[in-house]
Amino acid sequence: MFCAVGIQFYAFPVFFEVVVRDMGWARTQVALAQTIGTFVAGAVGVLVGRLIHKVGLRPIMVCGAIIAGLGLLLLRTVTEPWQFYLYYGLIFSLGIAGIATVPNMTAVESWFDHGKSTALGITATGIGAGGIVMPLLAEGLISRYGWQTACACLAGILILVCIPVSTIIMRTPQERKVAPGPAQQEGLGAGGATIEQALKQKSFWLISLSAMLLYLGYMIGLTHQVAFAVDMRIDRVAAAGAVSVLCVFSIPARIGFGKLGDIVDKRYVMMVVAGLHAVAFAVLLKTTNLAMLYGYSALLGVGVGGLTTMLPGLAADYFGRRHFGAVYGALEMVTTLGNMMGPVYGGWIYDTTKSYYLAFLSGIIVALLAIVLVYLAPKSHSH
């Protein structure tokens, strides 16, 4: 997840402003590539989850790394928006689906009976670490070689890291022929919900829609915060550092919220997470300098750190282990709607009003709605 999510989500805002400037495209046009990409990755997530249960983790992740690397390499040839959408939005994102959250969280969930939220939180720190390194690496490569050559360099890094890790390390207990523990035996039995059963439960929709709203707001901020800062005449390198600040604060948050989720009802933790998102966007609305931008980034980083940990934890609590990969893939497909809408919505607001005010205000509103939805979800059987 260090490479996959680090490049897909956290390096993109650094590329965003440069692509708009160099290619002469509107912000909505460039943001649409991220929207297409998140839709593709989310839609394929269910298929990835099903395939993991049938063919195992390693073939899926190796293929995913190769496809994602190919998509990045092809970006060197882009001259028109449709090519950007095809190579980044479709090919790269198709590969990312095979190496990002669904396979990684499925692997971790399959190994742990106790302290599962803590384990998921520790795993999710890879996202935060990638978010620290990849924006700064992307900025350095862009400054030295240009954005298209930078994409080729990132393709090489992704392939050289992900393929060996996927081949050597990534296996479930079943693939390693390890006997499951008592809790795993229970999860493999009748207690695990199928996708069809999960979709009929109110809890699935309340949790997934709340996460969708939070990701919608998050992607508005993440995609446009560098461009917003540059508009305020903040240095672009310093503005790109705000993405790394976000990720630095997300790392301890992922572990801390993971531990908290093992102690108290994860619904209440999720509501706290949503509250942090609302506060972060309230700060962003008032931001006029670099210090305030970093303050917003720190708050949003803590919030998203908790979100990425609580979501798979809630899925495991409500729907069990037997079909976790497929069910979590379905949940991710719903949350993808937020990832899709956020970048384009923010770009559309800016192109229409020449301001991000309404976009950032929307971040507060959707976070408050998410609190209500989580509150309405029934208590899981694990509590």
XYZ file of C-alpha atoms in Angstrom:
383
model
C 0.000 0.000 0.000
C 3.039 2.248 0.444
C 3.533 2.397 -3.332
C -0.009 1.802 -4.585
C -1.988 4.293 -2.512
C 0.975 6.623 -2.123
C 1.142 7.117 -5.886
C -2.572 6.912 -6.691
C -3.924 9.303 -4.064
C -1.094 11.297 -2.531
C 1.172 11.964 -5.506
C -1.758 12.977 -7.729
C -2.303 16.423 -6.097
C 1.346 17.254 -6.873
C 0.866 16.260 -10.525
C -2.525 18.003 -10.677
C -1.357 21.611 -10.724
C 1.554 20.845 -13.067
C -0.618 18.974 -15.592
C -3.167 21.816 -15.597
C -0.390 24.327 -16.293
C 1.686 22.330 -18.796
C -1.157 20.833 -20.826
C -3.441 23.881 -20.688
C -6.425 21.828 -19.513
C -9.178 22.955 -17.119
C -9.021 21.728 -13.528
C -12.253 19.799 -14.026
C -10.698 17.960 -16.975
C -7.646 16.873 -14.997
C -9.684 15.975 -11.904
C -11.894 13.765 -14.086
C -8.955 11.363 -14.497
C -8.916 10.785 -10.737
C -12.679 10.319 -10.764
C -12.475 7.699 -13.516
C -9.598 6.012 -11.727
C -11.350 5.733 -8.388
C -14.469 4.376 -10.109
C -12.452 1.718 -11.926
C -10.517 0.696 -8.803
C -13.691 0.536 -6.722
C -15.773 -1.293 -9.310
C -13.076 -3.916 -9.785
C -12.709 -4.323 -6.006
C -15.561 -6.843 -5.754
C -14.036 -8.953 -8.537
C -10.620 -8.769 -6.852
C -12.147 -9.942 -3.582
C -13.803 -12.923 -5.262
C -10.661 -13.860 -7.198
C -8.544 -13.782 -4.046
C -10.731 -16.517 -2.562
C -10.418 -18.575 -5.770
C -6.814 -18.155 -6.980
C -5.010 -16.604 -4.013
C -3.334 -13.286 -3.282
C -0.058 -13.586 -5.148
C -1.325 -13.959 -8.758
C -3.731 -11.050 -8.263
C -1.094 -8.743 -6.784
C 1.637 -9.544 -9.308
C -0.737 -8.929 -12.225
C -1.947 -5.739 -10.572
C 1.598 -4.389 -10.194
C 2.415 -5.082 -13.864
C -0.781 -3.422 -15.146
C -0.376 -0.373 -12.878
C 3.238 0.060 -13.962
C 2.225 -0.136 -17.618
C -0.383 2.586 -17.099
C 2.203 4.934 -15.580
C 4.690 4.246 -18.362
C 2.089 5.072 -21.012
C 1.539 8.505 -19.442
C 4.828 9.564 -21.053
C 3.019 9.623 -24.410
C -0.010 11.707 -23.365
C -0.956 14.670 -25.560
C -4.772 14.655 -25.255
C -7.175 14.382 -22.288
C -8.662 11.086 -23.534
C -5.222 9.482 -23.358
C -4.806 10.728 -19.788
C -8.162 9.157 -18.883
C -7.283 5.869 -20.593
C -3.773 5.406 -19.194
C -4.287 6.827 -15.704
C -8.036 6.471 -15.198
C -8.420 2.971 -16.656
C -5.159 1.020 -17.007
C -3.239 2.324 -13.991
C -6.291 2.206 -11.721
C -7.211 -1.300 -12.870
C -3.793 -2.443 -11.703
C -4.046 -0.504 -8.439
C -7.202 -2.439 -7.542
C -5.079 -5.591 -7.446
C -2.413 -4.247 -5.067
C -4.181 -1.721 -2.818
C -6.604 -1.970 0.103
C -8.805 -4.963 -0.755
C -6.008 -7.575 -1.118
C -3.925 -6.150 1.737
C -6.783 -5.859 4.213
C -8.044 -9.317 3.220
C -4.604 -10.767 3.945
C -4.348 -9.130 7.378
C -7.922 -9.963 8.370
C -7.329 -13.627 7.562
C -4.383 -13.922 9.973
C -5.688 -12.260 13.162
C -8.288 -13.503 15.640
C -7.632 -10.940 18.391
C -6.421 -7.358 18.143
C -7.702 -7.252 14.578
C -8.311 -3.492 14.500
C -4.809 -2.849 15.782
C -3.362 -5.115 13.079
C -5.420 -3.372 10.386
C -4.268 -0.014 11.727
C -0.614 -1.011 11.612
C -1.084 -2.259 8.051
C -2.713 1.012 7.064
C 0.382 2.923 8.192
C 1.824 1.877 4.838
C -0.674 4.274 3.274
C 0.532 7.079 5.527
C 4.185 6.315 4.855
C 3.539 6.313 1.113
C 1.736 9.611 1.490
C 4.795 11.126 3.170
C 7.351 9.894 0.665
C 5.546 9.821 -2.677
C 4.445 13.502 -2.918
C 7.962 14.692 -2.079
C 9.495 12.158 -4.449
C 7.036 13.136 -7.189
C 7.768 16.844 -6.644
C 11.507 16.229 -6.902
C 11.150 14.150 -10.067
C 8.787 16.666 -11.673
C 11.101 19.585 -10.902
C 14.086 17.756 -12.379
C 12.607 15.816 -15.314
C 9.024 16.984 -15.939
C 5.776 15.270 -14.990
C 5.726 12.637 -17.748
C 9.214 11.321 -17.057
C 8.360 11.403 -13.358
C 5.485 9.002 -14.087
C 7.904 6.593 -15.763
C 10.231 6.723 -12.738
C 7.327 5.972 -10.389
C 6.329 3.053 -12.633
C 9.756 1.517 -12.142
C 9.596 1.972 -8.375
C 6.125 0.438 -8.187
C 7.097 -2.654 -10.183
C 10.425 -3.185 -8.394
C 8.783 -2.976 -4.958
C 5.376 -4.582 -5.425
C 6.241 -7.677 -7.449
C 8.902 -9.052 -5.040
C 6.753 -8.268 -1.986
C 3.695 -9.891 -3.575
C 5.654 -12.971 -4.624
C 7.552 -13.600 -1.399
C 5.337 -12.348 1.432
C 1.653 -12.013 0.545
C -0.268 -15.191 1.421
C -3.338 -16.112 3.456
C -3.266 -18.917 6.079
C -4.994 -21.177 3.557
C -2.253 -20.555 0.981
C 0.434 -21.343 3.552
C -1.588 -24.348 4.723
C -1.706 -23.072 8.313
C -4.524 -24.491 10.435
C -7.031 -21.727 11.321
C -7.587 -20.810 14.974
C -10.932 -21.117 16.765
C -12.123 -17.657 15.770
C -11.019 -18.269 12.195
C -12.938 -21.565 12.175
C -16.027 -19.675 13.278
C -15.510 -17.057 10.587
C -15.194 -19.766 7.960
C -18.491 -21.216 9.004
C -22.020 -19.941 8.903
C -21.156 -16.661 10.618
C -19.633 -15.099 7.506
C -22.097 -13.156 5.341
C -22.037 -13.446 1.557
C -22.252 -10.323 -0.595
C -25.935 -11.006 -1.186
C -26.610 -11.272 2.549
C -24.544 -8.179 3.346
C -26.374 -6.070 0.782
C -29.674 -6.850 2.496
C -28.503 -5.494 5.841
C -29.190 -1.904 6.848
C -25.815 -1.730 8.570
C -23.981 -2.291 5.254
C -25.591 0.728 3.645
C -25.353 3.046 6.646
C -21.664 2.314 7.184
C -20.738 2.387 3.498
C -22.674 5.592 2.792
C -21.126 7.339 5.796
C -17.660 6.357 4.554
C -18.606 7.478 1.045
C -19.484 10.947 2.356
C -16.241 11.204 4.309
C -14.186 10.179 1.298
C -16.063 12.682 -0.860
C -14.979 15.504 1.429
C -11.496 14.076 1.838
C -10.919 13.890 -1.919
C -12.105 17.470 -2.389
C -9.407 18.608 0.018
C -6.671 16.204 -1.030
C -6.989 16.785 -4.780
C -7.270 20.561 -4.653
C -5.260 21.645 -1.614
C -1.996 22.177 -3.524
C -3.730 24.196 -6.259
C -5.621 26.145 -3.548
C -2.335 26.955 -1.797
C -0.591 28.001 -5.022
C -3.532 30.330 -5.727
C -2.720 32.007 -2.381
C 0.885 32.440 -3.590
C 2.244 29.759 -1.282
C 5.344 28.107 -2.728
C 4.423 24.933 -4.618
C 7.068 22.793 -2.883
C 5.858 23.981 0.535
C 2.260 23.358 -0.528
C 3.152 19.825 -1.625
C 4.621 19.361 1.857
C 1.117 19.774 3.275
C 0.220 16.405 1.748
C 3.137 14.850 3.621
C 2.035 16.564 6.844
C -1.373 14.966 6.390
C 0.220 11.555 6.051
C 2.633 12.012 8.965
C -0.275 12.629 11.318
C -2.286 9.789 9.802
C 0.296 7.168 10.840
C -0.076 7.333 14.652
C -3.818 7.902 14.130
C -4.150 4.593 12.275
C -2.487 2.701 15.120
C -4.207 4.660 17.881
C -7.702 4.379 16.430
C -7.006 0.707 15.700
C -6.244 0.056 19.364
C -9.294 2.088 20.378
C -11.462 0.057 18.006
C -10.433 -3.128 19.853
C -11.690 -1.621 23.128
C -14.881 0.335 22.341
C -17.666 0.133 19.778
C -16.167 1.046 16.407
C -19.276 3.057 15.533
C -18.394 5.614 18.192
C -14.811 5.762 16.972
C -16.123 6.336 13.445
C -18.230 9.263 14.674
C -15.164 10.854 16.257
C -13.328 10.396 12.963
C -16.141 12.158 11.076
C -16.050 15.010 13.586
C -12.347 15.511 12.902
C -13.078 15.772 9.186
C -15.610 18.527 9.854
C -13.170 20.478 12.050
C -10.412 20.128 9.442
C -12.536 21.701 6.705
C -13.622 24.477 9.075
C -9.923 25.318 9.468
C -9.372 25.115 5.703
C -12.151 27.631 5.101
C -10.208 30.145 7.217
C -6.764 29.267 5.840
C -4.704 32.227 4.641
C -1.119 31.043 5.183
C 1.119 27.969 5.205
C 0.829 27.365 8.961
C -2.965 27.144 8.766
C -2.715 24.874 5.714
C -0.476 22.525 7.696
C -2.893 22.674 10.643
C -5.755 21.600 8.383
C -3.584 18.835 6.940
C -2.730 17.520 10.403
C -6.399 17.365 11.436
C -7.515 15.722 8.213
C -4.621 13.288 8.470
C -5.749 12.131 11.912
C -9.296 11.810 10.609
C -8.494 9.798 7.499
C -6.090 7.634 9.499
C -9.005 6.584 11.660
C -11.303 6.129 8.668
C -9.030 3.720 6.805
C -8.648 1.633 9.970
C -12.281 1.597 11.084
C -13.794 0.700 7.724
C -12.318 -2.822 7.363
C -12.739 -3.328 11.107
C -16.450 -2.559 10.893
C -16.782 -4.841 7.869
C -15.199 -7.702 9.825
C -17.407 -7.051 12.875
C -20.654 -6.960 10.923
C -20.078 -9.531 8.172
C -17.442 -11.992 9.402
C -14.441 -13.583 7.737
C -15.772 -16.202 5.336
C -16.347 -13.820 2.425
C -14.499 -10.810 3.826
C -12.569 -10.001 0.642
C -15.679 -9.929 -1.541
C -17.845 -8.075 1.022
C -15.136 -5.512 1.725
C -14.704 -5.067 -2.017
C -18.440 -4.314 -2.295
C -18.193 -1.817 0.555
C -15.224 -0.160 -1.146
C -17.241 0.060 -4.364
C -19.842 2.186 -2.550
C -17.213 4.394 -0.907
C -15.638 4.836 -4.346
C -18.581 7.042 -5.291
C -17.228 9.602 -2.831
C -13.708 9.252 -4.194
C -15.134 9.756 -7.692
C -17.249 12.798 -6.978
C -14.844 14.704 -4.745
C -12.152 15.712 -7.285
C -14.571 16.672 -10.075
C -16.985 18.428 -7.716
C -14.177 20.539 -6.304
C -12.886 21.340 -9.796
C -16.382 22.208 -11.024
C -16.991 24.533 -8.074
C -13.701 26.313 -8.752
C -14.208 26.584 -12.509
C -17.729 27.946 -11.923
C -17.123 30.342 -9.012
C -13.319 30.887 -9.189
C -13.242 29.940 -5.517
C -13.046 26.768 -3.412
C -15.271 28.172 -0.628
C -18.410 26.177 -1.448
C -16.371 23.024 -2.068
C -14.694 23.200 1.344
C -17.985 24.098 3.044
C -19.395 20.903 1.534
C -16.631 19.004 3.356
C -18.129 20.117 6.684
C -21.688 19.256 5.669
C -20.949 15.730 4.445
C -18.912 14.960 7.589
C -21.848 15.939 9.809
C -24.193 13.779 7.713
C -21.779 10.865 8.121
C -22.015 11.163 11.921
C -25.794 10.807 11.709
C -25.607 7.735 9.449
C -23.128 5.920 11.696
C -25.250 6.729 14.751
C -28.255 5.067 13.059
C -26.359 1.818 12.355
C -27.345 -1.072 14.682
C -24.775 -2.518 17.069
C -22.722 -5.360 15.560
C -22.790 -8.893 17.009
C -19.187 -8.535 18.187
C -20.324 -5.893 20.652
